[in-house]
DNA sequence: ACGACTGCATCTACCACAGATCTTT
DNA sequence: AAAAAGATCTGTGGTAGATGCAGTC
């Protein structure tokens, strides 16, 4: 803090509004963003307390400061003793939260509510929260799912939040996630800050509920299918990835959910980053640093495809949507328009080129593997093929002589 | 340096047939 | 327009053969 609010020019700025590209004090934040329904949807987060110019996305528990990605990287570089500092992701929010509500979002947050009762304080339930990213949050005025949300989770009554409109977590990709992936030592961890309910990070939502929505069988997740559907976008994303855009896209977020062991997390990622954050710690421990990048890129692709799917499935915004439609909705906007303007221009040089090459190599290798991975579409046909008799590998007519019987592994001739 | 040969890995075509899909009546 | 019948297409797994590549002589 220490910088002056862009709006009143009087109070020290505290939060950063990406949509307005403005640093605001808490009072002005509420005043400005209570003006209309659109402004209420602006996604805000804390201002980086180091550079005072970028939105913070993590908070260092040791130093007790909120940091943007740049400052986090610089301050917690693996070569420094600070690299083991425990950091927590900072969620963005929208709506018009009171300082009390902010305190409930950010447990570390305490700010005297000097602004008094604002008009929008009566609409507490309108506030929505997303994790660590610019959120395209639930539109409080329209009872529909926001266009980039695969899953919107409503908070239950136990959470001291107004029922009905609810605080919502939206499933949005993390653009510039925590730099945990490549350089971060094992001891450095990120945890999700908001504590809506003490008993669970996702109140009112059971794991079953989540996975019902994330039923992988429900949609064909085969990458090629999505490439057919969203070829341009995916091609672009692959370009980004192969040209080092991996880092540009997702920073060094630990997408370390190994495919085999953390499939659920990967699957959930596209639909709810929040869920991933919840699952992530367990997965992170299991995954080696070497596997992290490849897993991450797969996850990225997964997200892209899933995300695209979500956009088509759940919203009025479909393939016809313009890039502007995605301007404030996460990865999609990046896919369409490249790196978002708020991203600190440091990623290309901050990752060693050898590491990048390794990562790209692993990505290509895994992509190759996945591309040719056989996927049985008709189990009934597989079942028949599994029991069908053959001659030199070829199916034979029923009753004909065979040299291979899959059932008893015998040969008739 | 160049061609022939070997060994290994990868890719592709083939088969029958139930069920899905399309076309015709 | 709706239904039924018929024709055509699709996909399934193990194997052999084709192909490509690297190494050796």
Short mmCIF file of C-alpha atoms (C1' of nucleotides) in Angstrom, two decimals:
data_model
loop_
_atom_site.label_atom_id
_atom_site.label_comp_id
_atom_site.label_asym_id
_atom_site.label_seq_id
_atom_site.Cartn_x
_atom_site.Cartn_y
_atom_site.Cartn_z
CA UNK A 1 0.00 0.00 0.00
CA UNK A 2 1.25 3.47 0.28
CA UNK A 3 0.08 4.42 -3.18
CA UNK A 4 -2.87 6.67 -3.49
CA UNK A 5 -6.30 5.58 -4.64
CA UNK A 6 -6.78 6.31 -8.32
CA UNK A 7 -10.31 7.43 -7.70
CA UNK A 8 -10.30 9.65 -4.66
CA UNK A 9 -6.62 10.45 -4.73
CA UNK A 10 -6.77 10.62 -1.00
CA UNK A 11 -6.79 7.24 0.65
CA UNK A 12 -4.09 4.65 0.17
CA UNK A 13 -5.02 2.13 -2.47
CA UNK A 14 -5.75 -1.36 -1.33
CA UNK A 15 -7.33 -3.31 -4.12
CA UNK A 16 -6.70 -3.60 -7.81
CA UNK A 17 -9.47 -3.73 -10.38
CA UNK A 18 -8.31 -5.40 -13.53
CA UNK A 19 -11.27 -4.28 -15.57
CA UNK A 20 -10.62 -0.68 -14.71
CA UNK A 21 -6.88 -1.11 -14.41
CA UNK A 22 -7.20 0.96 -11.31
CA UNK A 23 -5.87 0.89 -7.79
CA UNK A 24 -8.57 1.78 -5.34
CA UNK A 25 -9.10 2.21 -1.67
CA UNK A 26 -11.73 0.03 -0.14
CA UNK A 27 -14.27 2.80 0.07
CA UNK A 28 -13.90 3.84 -3.55
CA UNK A 29 -13.87 0.26 -4.60
CA UNK A 30 -17.30 -0.22 -3.20
CA UNK A 31 -18.58 3.09 -4.46
CA UNK A 32 -17.27 2.59 -7.95
CA UNK A 33 -18.36 -0.98 -8.22
CA UNK A 34 -21.81 -0.46 -6.86
CA UNK A 35 -22.68 1.89 -9.70
CA UNK A 36 -24.31 -0.71 -11.87
CA UNK A 37 -24.63 -4.40 -12.48
CA UNK A 38 -21.73 -4.46 -14.89
CA UNK A 39 -19.30 -2.77 -12.61
CA UNK A 40 -20.29 -5.15 -9.87
CA UNK A 41 -18.91 -7.92 -11.97
CA UNK A 42 -15.47 -6.41 -12.10
CA UNK A 43 -12.98 -8.77 -10.63
CA UNK A 44 -10.74 -7.29 -7.99
CA UNK A 45 -8.00 -8.51 -5.82
CA UNK A 46 -5.49 -7.10 -3.43
CA UNK A 47 -2.84 -4.81 -4.71
CA UNK A 48 0.71 -6.05 -4.62
CA UNK A 49 2.24 -4.58 -1.53
CA UNK A 50 5.67 -4.55 -3.02
CA UNK A 51 5.35 -2.92 -6.42
CA UNK A 52 1.94 -1.37 -5.74
CA UNK A 53 1.10 -1.60 -9.37
CA UNK A 54 0.08 -5.16 -10.09
CA UNK A 55 -2.69 -7.32 -8.72
CA UNK A 56 -1.50 -9.62 -6.01
CA UNK A 57 -2.06 -13.28 -6.44
CA UNK A 58 -0.28 -14.80 -3.49
CA UNK A 59 0.36 -13.82 0.05
CA UNK A 60 3.56 -14.70 1.79
CA UNK A 61 2.64 -15.93 5.23
CA UNK A 62 6.12 -15.27 6.57
CA UNK A 63 6.49 -11.75 5.30
CA UNK A 64 2.79 -11.03 5.62
CA UNK A 65 2.63 -9.27 2.30
CA UNK A 66 0.51 -9.72 -0.77
CA UNK A 67 2.58 -10.13 -3.90
CA UNK A 68 2.06 -10.06 -7.60
CA UNK A 69 3.68 -12.77 -9.61
CA UNK A 70 6.68 -10.73 -10.52
CA UNK A 71 7.43 -9.74 -6.98
CA UNK A 72 6.73 -13.23 -5.79
CA UNK A 73 9.22 -14.67 -8.21
CA UNK A 74 11.81 -12.11 -7.37
CA UNK A 75 11.29 -12.39 -3.67
CA UNK A 76 11.01 -16.14 -3.50
CA UNK A 77 13.50 -17.24 -6.03
CA UNK A 78 14.75 -20.75 -5.49
CA UNK A 79 18.23 -19.44 -4.92
CA UNK A 80 17.18 -17.42 -1.94
CA UNK A 81 16.37 -18.48 1.53
CA UNK A 82 12.92 -17.02 1.07
CA UNK A 83 12.04 -19.73 -1.38
CA UNK A 84 10.68 -21.90 1.37
CA UNK A 85 8.25 -19.28 2.53
CA UNK A 86 4.76 -20.54 2.70
CA UNK A 87 2.51 -18.71 0.31
CA UNK A 88 -1.18 -18.71 -0.17
CA UNK A 89 -3.16 -17.85 -3.22
CA UNK A 90 -5.30 -14.77 -3.04
CA UNK A 91 -8.72 -14.97 -4.50
CA UNK A 92 -10.27 -12.24 -6.47
CA UNK A 93 -13.78 -11.14 -5.80
CA UNK A 94 -16.54 -9.18 -7.41
CA UNK A 95 -19.62 -7.45 -6.15
CA UNK A 96 -19.60 -5.10 -3.22
CA UNK A 97 -18.22 -6.85 -0.22
CA UNK A 98 -17.95 -5.16 3.11
CA UNK A 99 -14.69 -5.23 4.98
CA UNK A 100 -16.17 -7.97 7.07
CA UNK A 101 -16.81 -10.00 4.03
CA UNK A 102 -13.35 -9.35 2.79
CA UNK A 103 -12.10 -10.61 6.07
CA UNK A 104 -13.97 -13.78 5.48
CA UNK A 105 -12.46 -14.09 2.04
CA UNK A 106 -8.99 -13.30 3.17
CA UNK A 107 -8.43 -14.51 6.64
CA UNK A 108 -5.50 -12.16 7.04
CA UNK A 109 -7.52 -9.17 5.99
CA UNK A 110 -8.57 -6.62 8.52
CA UNK A 111 -9.54 -3.18 7.46
CA UNK A 112 -11.67 -0.83 9.42
CA UNK A 113 -14.86 -0.31 7.59
CA UNK A 114 -14.67 3.42 7.51
CA UNK A 115 -16.77 3.75 4.47
CA UNK A 116 -19.90 3.14 6.38
CA UNK A 117 -22.99 1.62 4.99
CA UNK A 118 -22.96 1.73 1.26
CA UNK A 119 -25.88 1.15 -0.94
CA UNK A 120 -24.62 -2.15 -2.05
CA UNK A 121 -23.94 -3.44 1.40
CA UNK A 122 -27.51 -4.54 1.38
CA UNK A 123 -26.60 -6.84 -1.39
CA UNK A 124 -24.05 -8.86 0.39
CA UNK A 125 -25.07 -11.92 -1.42
CA UNK A 126 -24.08 -10.38 -4.68
CA UNK A 127 -20.46 -10.73 -4.02
CA UNK A 128 -18.79 -13.52 -5.76
CA UNK A 129 -15.37 -14.85 -5.38
CA UNK A 130 -13.02 -16.56 -7.66
CA UNK A 131 -9.68 -17.96 -6.96
CA UNK A 132 -6.69 -15.98 -7.86
CA UNK A 133 -7.80 -14.78 -11.17
CA UNK A 134 -9.88 -12.35 -12.93
CA UNK A 135 -13.24 -13.78 -12.50
CA UNK A 136 -16.13 -13.69 -14.77
CA UNK A 137 -18.36 -14.18 -11.93
CA UNK A 138 -21.91 -15.11 -11.62
CA UNK A 139 -24.10 -12.37 -12.83
CA UNK A 140 -26.20 -11.50 -9.86
CA UNK A 141 -28.90 -10.00 -11.93
CA UNK A 142 -29.42 -12.88 -14.23
CA UNK A 143 -30.07 -16.32 -13.02
CA UNK A 144 -27.81 -18.05 -15.43
CA UNK A 145 -24.45 -19.59 -15.24
CA UNK A 146 -21.69 -17.27 -16.21
CA UNK A 147 -20.40 -18.01 -19.61
CA UNK A 148 -17.06 -19.34 -18.68
CA UNK A 149 -18.14 -21.36 -15.77
CA UNK A 150 -18.36 -25.03 -16.05
CA UNK A 151 -19.54 -25.29 -12.53
CA UNK A 152 -20.86 -22.72 -10.22
CA UNK A 153 -21.03 -23.67 -6.63
CA UNK A 154 -23.41 -22.05 -4.34
CA UNK A 155 -22.57 -21.66 -0.76
CA UNK A 156 -24.92 -23.20 1.68
CA UNK A 157 -26.65 -21.61 4.55
CA UNK A 158 -24.02 -22.45 7.04
CA UNK A 159 -21.60 -19.98 5.68
CA UNK A 160 -22.93 -16.73 7.00
CA UNK A 161 -23.65 -15.69 3.54
CA UNK A 162 -26.87 -14.65 2.12
CA UNK A 163 -28.73 -17.55 0.69
CA UNK A 164 -29.86 -17.67 -2.85
CA UNK A 165 -27.62 -15.33 -4.66
CA UNK A 166 -24.74 -16.83 -2.79
CA UNK A 167 -21.07 -16.34 -2.95
CA UNK A 168 -19.93 -18.15 -5.89
CA UNK A 169 -16.75 -19.72 -6.92
CA UNK A 170 -16.32 -19.80 -10.56
CA UNK A 171 -14.27 -22.22 -12.48
CA UNK A 172 -11.70 -20.19 -14.13
CA UNK A 173 -8.19 -20.93 -15.17
CA UNK A 174 -5.38 -19.35 -13.37
CA UNK A 175 -3.48 -17.20 -15.72
CA UNK A 176 -0.43 -16.57 -13.78
CA UNK A 177 -0.45 -19.10 -11.11
CA UNK A 178 1.90 -19.65 -8.29
CA UNK A 179 5.52 -20.13 -9.26
CA UNK A 180 5.76 -23.43 -7.67
CA UNK A 181 6.40 -25.55 -10.60
CA UNK A 182 9.94 -25.46 -11.74
CA UNK A 183 11.98 -23.62 -9.31
CA UNK A 184 10.07 -23.82 -6.20
CA UNK A 185 11.51 -26.05 -3.54
CA UNK A 186 9.44 -28.79 -2.13
CA UNK A 187 8.96 -26.96 1.08
CA UNK A 188 7.22 -24.11 -0.52
CA UNK A 189 3.54 -24.53 -0.60
CA UNK A 190 0.48 -22.71 -1.70
CA UNK A 191 -2.81 -23.01 -0.10
CA UNK A 192 -6.08 -21.47 -0.85
CA UNK A 193 -6.86 -18.63 1.38
CA UNK A 194 -10.55 -18.09 1.47
CA UNK A 195 -12.37 -19.84 4.19
CA UNK A 196 -16.02 -19.62 3.49
CA UNK A 197 -16.84 -22.35 5.88
CA UNK A 198 -14.53 -23.79 8.41
CA UNK A 199 -15.51 -27.32 7.71
CA UNK A 200 -15.00 -27.35 4.04
CA UNK A 201 -13.58 -25.34 1.28
CA UNK A 202 -16.60 -26.05 -0.83
CA UNK A 203 -19.60 -25.71 1.33
CA UNK A 204 -22.69 -27.36 0.17
CA UNK A 205 -20.80 -29.32 -2.33
CA UNK A 206 -19.87 -32.90 -1.95
CA UNK A 207 -17.22 -34.61 -3.92
CA UNK A 208 -19.89 -36.60 -5.61
CA UNK A 209 -21.61 -33.46 -6.66
CA UNK A 210 -18.47 -32.25 -8.22
CA UNK A 211 -17.66 -35.38 -10.03
CA UNK A 212 -21.15 -35.75 -11.23
CA UNK A 213 -20.57 -32.61 -13.10
CA UNK A 214 -17.14 -33.69 -14.14
CA UNK A 215 -18.14 -37.03 -15.40
CA UNK A 216 -15.48 -37.69 -17.93
CA UNK A 217 -17.46 -40.32 -19.69
CA UNK A 218 -20.15 -37.83 -20.30
CA UNK A 219 -18.14 -35.99 -22.85
CA UNK A 220 -15.52 -37.16 -25.18
CA UNK A 221 -12.33 -35.78 -23.85
CA UNK A 222 -10.24 -37.10 -26.61
CA UNK A 223 -8.04 -34.28 -27.63
CA UNK A 224 -8.41 -34.83 -31.31
CA UNK A 225 -12.12 -34.37 -31.08
CA UNK A 226 -11.66 -31.03 -29.55
CA UNK A 227 -9.09 -30.14 -32.07
CA UNK A 228 -11.69 -30.81 -34.67
CA UNK A 229 -14.16 -28.68 -32.85
CA UNK A 230 -11.84 -25.94 -31.79
CA UNK A 231 -8.99 -26.43 -34.14
CA UNK A 232 -8.02 -22.83 -34.42
CA UNK A 233 -7.97 -22.22 -30.76
CA UNK A 234 -6.09 -25.34 -29.94
CA UNK A 235 -3.64 -24.84 -32.68
CA UNK A 236 -2.99 -21.48 -31.34
CA UNK A 237 -2.60 -22.81 -27.88
CA UNK A 238 -0.20 -25.43 -29.07
CA UNK A 239 1.77 -22.77 -30.78
CA UNK A 240 1.90 -20.93 -27.57
CA UNK A 241 3.00 -24.00 -25.74
CA UNK A 242 5.60 -25.02 -28.20
CA UNK A 243 7.03 -21.59 -28.46
CA UNK A 244 7.38 -21.32 -24.78
CA UNK A 245 3.96 -19.92 -24.30
CA UNK A 246 3.44 -22.45 -21.57
CA UNK A 247 4.96 -20.04 -19.20
CA UNK A 248 3.13 -17.15 -20.66
CA UNK A 249 -0.11 -18.92 -20.32
CA UNK A 250 0.07 -20.40 -16.92
CA UNK A 251 3.22 -19.24 -15.34
CA UNK A 252 4.64 -21.94 -13.24
CA UNK A 253 1.59 -23.10 -11.49
CA UNK A 254 2.01 -26.54 -10.19
CA UNK A 255 -0.36 -28.58 -12.24
CA UNK A 256 1.38 -31.49 -10.82
CA UNK A 257 -1.54 -33.78 -10.67
CA UNK A 258 0.00 -36.78 -12.27
CA UNK A 259 -2.27 -38.24 -14.86
CA UNK A 260 -2.47 -41.59 -13.26
CA UNK A 261 -2.67 -40.66 -9.68
CA UNK A 262 -4.55 -37.44 -9.78
CA UNK A 263 -6.85 -37.82 -12.66
CA UNK A 264 -9.61 -36.34 -10.71
CA UNK A 265 -7.76 -33.17 -10.14
CA UNK A 266 -6.87 -32.86 -13.76
CA UNK A 267 -10.36 -33.61 -14.77
CA UNK A 268 -11.69 -31.10 -12.40
CA UNK A 269 -9.29 -28.48 -13.43
CA UNK A 270 -11.09 -27.39 -16.47
CA UNK A 271 -14.24 -26.97 -14.57
CA UNK A 272 -13.16 -25.67 -11.30
CA UNK A 273 -9.80 -24.38 -10.45
CA UNK A 274 -11.03 -24.09 -6.96
CA UNK A 275 -11.42 -27.78 -6.77
CA UNK A 276 -8.00 -28.28 -8.15
CA UNK A 277 -6.60 -26.09 -5.51
CA UNK A 278 -8.28 -28.22 -2.99
CA UNK A 279 -6.93 -31.42 -4.41
CA UNK A 280 -3.65 -30.10 -5.44
CA UNK A 281 -1.59 -30.41 -2.33
CA UNK A 282 -1.95 -34.14 -2.21
CA UNK A 283 -1.07 -34.41 -5.82
CA UNK A 284 1.85 -32.10 -5.60
CA UNK A 285 3.57 -34.29 -3.17
CA UNK A 286 3.27 -37.24 -5.39
CA UNK A 287 4.53 -35.72 -8.53
CA UNK A 288 8.15 -35.27 -9.26
CA UNK A 289 9.43 -32.02 -10.53
CA UNK A 290 10.30 -33.66 -13.79
CA UNK A 291 6.79 -34.67 -14.47
CA UNK A 292 5.32 -31.42 -13.50
CA UNK A 293 5.65 -29.57 -16.72
CA UNK A 294 4.31 -32.26 -18.91
CA UNK A 295 1.41 -32.77 -16.63
CA UNK A 296 0.85 -29.13 -16.56
CA UNK A 297 0.73 -28.78 -20.27
CA UNK A 298 -1.65 -31.62 -20.55
CA UNK A 299 -3.73 -30.02 -17.96
CA UNK A 300 -3.60 -26.83 -19.88
CA UNK A 301 -4.82 -28.53 -22.96
CA UNK A 302 -7.39 -30.26 -20.92
CA UNK A 303 -8.55 -27.02 -19.56
CA UNK A 304 -8.65 -25.44 -22.96
CA UNK A 305 -10.72 -28.15 -24.40
CA UNK A 306 -12.92 -28.51 -21.42
CA UNK A 307 -13.24 -24.83 -21.09
CA UNK A 308 -14.23 -24.46 -24.67
CA UNK A 309 -16.71 -27.20 -24.19
CA UNK A 310 -18.13 -25.50 -21.20
CA UNK A 311 -18.55 -22.30 -23.07
CA UNK A 312 -20.52 -24.05 -25.71
CA UNK A 313 -22.55 -26.12 -23.40
CA UNK A 314 -23.57 -23.79 -20.72
CA UNK A 315 -23.91 -20.40 -22.11
CA UNK A 316 -25.39 -18.22 -24.65
CA UNK A 317 -21.91 -17.37 -25.68
CA UNK A 318 -20.95 -19.90 -28.19
CA UNK A 319 -18.51 -20.23 -30.96
CA UNK A 320 -19.86 -17.05 -32.43
CA UNK A 321 -18.74 -15.09 -29.47
CA UNK A 322 -16.20 -12.51 -30.22
CA UNK A 323 -12.90 -12.18 -28.53
CA UNK A 324 -14.30 -9.33 -26.60
CA UNK A 325 -16.76 -11.65 -25.00
CA UNK A 326 -13.89 -13.38 -23.37
CA UNK A 327 -12.06 -10.32 -22.41
CA UNK A 328 -12.52 -10.87 -18.80
CA UNK A 329 -12.82 -14.54 -18.55
CA UNK A 330 -9.47 -16.09 -18.21
CA UNK A 331 -7.65 -18.38 -20.49
CA UNK A 332 -10.05 -18.05 -23.29
CA UNK A 333 -9.17 -14.48 -23.65
CA UNK A 334 -5.56 -15.38 -23.77
CA UNK A 335 -6.16 -17.96 -26.37
CA UNK A 336 -7.82 -15.39 -28.46
CA UNK A 337 -5.80 -12.39 -27.74
CA UNK A 338 -2.55 -13.54 -26.30
CA UNK A 339 -1.15 -12.67 -22.98
CA UNK A 340 -3.33 -10.45 -20.91
CA UNK A 341 -2.07 -6.97 -20.35
CA UNK A 342 -1.74 -7.32 -16.62
CA UNK A 343 0.73 -10.14 -16.87
CA UNK A 344 4.14 -9.03 -15.84
CA UNK A 345 6.54 -9.16 -18.75
CA UNK A 346 9.00 -11.40 -17.15
CA UNK A 347 8.16 -14.93 -17.96
CA UNK A 348 10.24 -15.49 -21.02
CA UNK A 349 13.42 -14.68 -19.32
CA UNK A 350 12.66 -15.98 -15.92
CA UNK A 351 12.71 -19.64 -16.85
CA UNK A 352 16.00 -21.10 -17.91
CA UNK A 353 15.99 -22.02 -21.55
CA UNK A 354 17.22 -25.53 -20.84
CA UNK A 355 14.33 -26.09 -18.52
CA UNK A 356 11.98 -24.78 -21.13
CA UNK A 357 13.41 -27.05 -23.77
CA UNK A 358 13.06 -30.00 -21.47
CA UNK A 359 9.54 -29.03 -20.71
CA UNK A 360 8.65 -28.62 -24.36
CA UNK A 361 10.26 -31.94 -25.15
CA UNK A 362 8.29 -33.66 -22.45
CA UNK A 363 5.19 -31.95 -23.62
CA UNK A 364 5.68 -33.10 -27.19
CA UNK A 365 6.48 -36.59 -26.06
CA UNK A 366 3.42 -36.82 -23.96
CA UNK A 367 1.29 -35.25 -26.61
CA UNK A 368 2.50 -37.83 -29.04
CA UNK A 369 1.70 -40.60 -26.63
CA UNK A 370 -1.70 -39.24 -25.94
CA UNK A 371 -2.52 -38.57 -29.53
CA UNK A 372 -2.20 -42.20 -30.42
CA UNK A 373 -3.68 -43.50 -27.29
CA UNK A 374 -6.40 -45.93 -28.15
CA UNK A 375 -9.75 -45.09 -26.81
CA UNK A 376 -12.51 -47.64 -26.96
CA UNK A 377 -15.72 -46.00 -27.96
CA UNK A 378 -17.91 -49.04 -28.06
CA UNK A 379 -17.38 -51.40 -25.21
CA UNK A 380 -19.71 -53.94 -26.74
CA UNK A 381 -17.57 -54.15 -29.83
CA UNK A 382 -14.49 -54.50 -27.77
CA UNK A 383 -16.11 -57.27 -25.80
CA UNK A 384 -16.85 -59.13 -28.99
CA UNK A 385 -13.42 -58.59 -30.41
CA UNK A 386 -11.92 -59.81 -27.17
CA UNK A 387 -13.55 -63.18 -27.54
CA UNK A 388 -13.46 -63.54 -31.30
CA UNK A 389 -11.32 -66.32 -32.71
CA UNK A 390 -8.55 -65.44 -35.13
CA UNK A 391 -6.15 -66.74 -37.68
CA UNK A 392 -2.88 -64.86 -37.72
CA UNK A 393 -4.54 -62.04 -35.92
CA UNK A 394 -7.41 -61.76 -38.33
CA UNK A 395 -10.98 -62.48 -37.38
CA UNK A 396 -12.42 -65.64 -38.76
CA UNK A 397 -15.99 -66.65 -39.39
CA UNK A 398 -17.74 -68.34 -36.55
CA UNK A 399 -17.16 -72.03 -36.76
CA UNK A 400 -14.11 -71.79 -39.01
CA UNK A 401 -10.78 -73.14 -37.96
CA UNK A 402 -8.76 -70.75 -35.85
CA UNK A 403 -5.26 -70.57 -34.53
CA UNK A 404 -5.95 -68.26 -31.63
CA UNK A 405 -8.77 -68.18 -29.13
CA UNK A 406 -8.54 -65.22 -26.78
CA UNK A 407 -10.70 -66.98 -24.24
CA UNK A 408 -8.58 -70.02 -23.59
CA UNK A 409 -5.45 -69.07 -25.49
CA UNK A 410 -5.57 -72.32 -27.37
CA UNK A 411 -5.06 -73.07 -31.02
CA UNK A 412 -7.31 -75.31 -32.97
CA UNK A 413 -4.77 -76.09 -35.66
"C1'" DA B 1 32.71 -41.43 -47.99
"C1'" DC B 2 29.44 -44.66 -49.61
"C1'" DG B 3 26.51 -48.75 -50.05
"C1'" DA B 4 24.95 -53.17 -48.10
"C1'" DC B 5 23.39 -55.45 -44.27
"C1'" DT B 6 21.33 -56.21 -39.64
"C1'" DG B 7 18.43 -55.29 -35.75
"C1'" DC B 8 14.94 -52.82 -33.72
"C1'" DA B 9 10.80 -49.96 -33.42
"C1'" DT B 10 6.75 -48.26 -35.44
"C1'" DC B 11 2.93 -48.19 -38.57
"C1'" DT B 12 -0.75 -50.23 -41.40
"C1'" DA B 13 -3.88 -53.51 -43.46
"C1'" DC B 14 -6.58 -57.33 -42.72
"C1'" DC B 15 -10.35 -60.16 -40.99
"C1'" DA B 16 -15.93 -60.96 -39.13
"C1'" DC B 17 -19.73 -59.03 -37.43
"C1'" DA B 18 -23.03 -56.42 -34.27
"C1'" DG B 19 -24.83 -52.18 -33.98
"C1'" DA B 20 -25.30 -47.48 -35.64
"C1'" DT B 21 -26.59 -44.64 -39.34
"C1'" DC B 22 -28.47 -43.49 -43.69
"C1'" DT B 23 -31.66 -44.24 -47.60
"C1'" DT B 24 -35.68 -45.90 -49.68
"C1'" DT B 25 -40.40 -47.42 -49.68
"C1'" DA C 1 -45.25 -36.86 -41.71
"C1'" DA C 2 -44.22 -41.11 -39.63
"C1'" DA C 3 -42.85 -45.82 -39.65
"C1'" DA C 4 -40.69 -49.87 -41.44
"C1'" DA C 5 -37.37 -52.21 -44.18
"C1'" DG C 6 -33.16 -52.51 -46.33
"C1'" DA C 7 -28.46 -50.93 -47.37
"C1'" DT C 8 -24.28 -49.09 -45.86
"C1'" DC C 9 -20.88 -47.71 -42.54
"C1'" DT C 10 -18.18 -48.11 -38.23
"C1'" DG C 11 -15.22 -50.00 -34.92
"C1'" DT C 12 -13.17 -53.67 -32.31
"C1'" DG C 13 -8.01 -56.65 -31.37
"C1'" DG C 14 -4.02 -59.62 -32.73
"C1'" DT C 15 -0.93 -60.48 -36.26
"C1'" DA C 16 2.03 -60.15 -40.45
"C1'" DG C 17 4.23 -57.42 -43.40
"C1'" DA C 18 5.98 -52.91 -44.74
"C1'" DT C 19 8.62 -49.07 -43.55
"C1'" DG C 20 12.03 -46.12 -41.27
"C1'" DC C 21 16.04 -45.41 -38.59
"C1'" DA C 22 20.58 -46.18 -36.44
"C1'" DG C 23 24.65 -48.74 -36.15
"C1'" DT C 24 28.25 -51.74 -38.11
"C1'" DC C 25 31.16 -53.53 -41.68
#
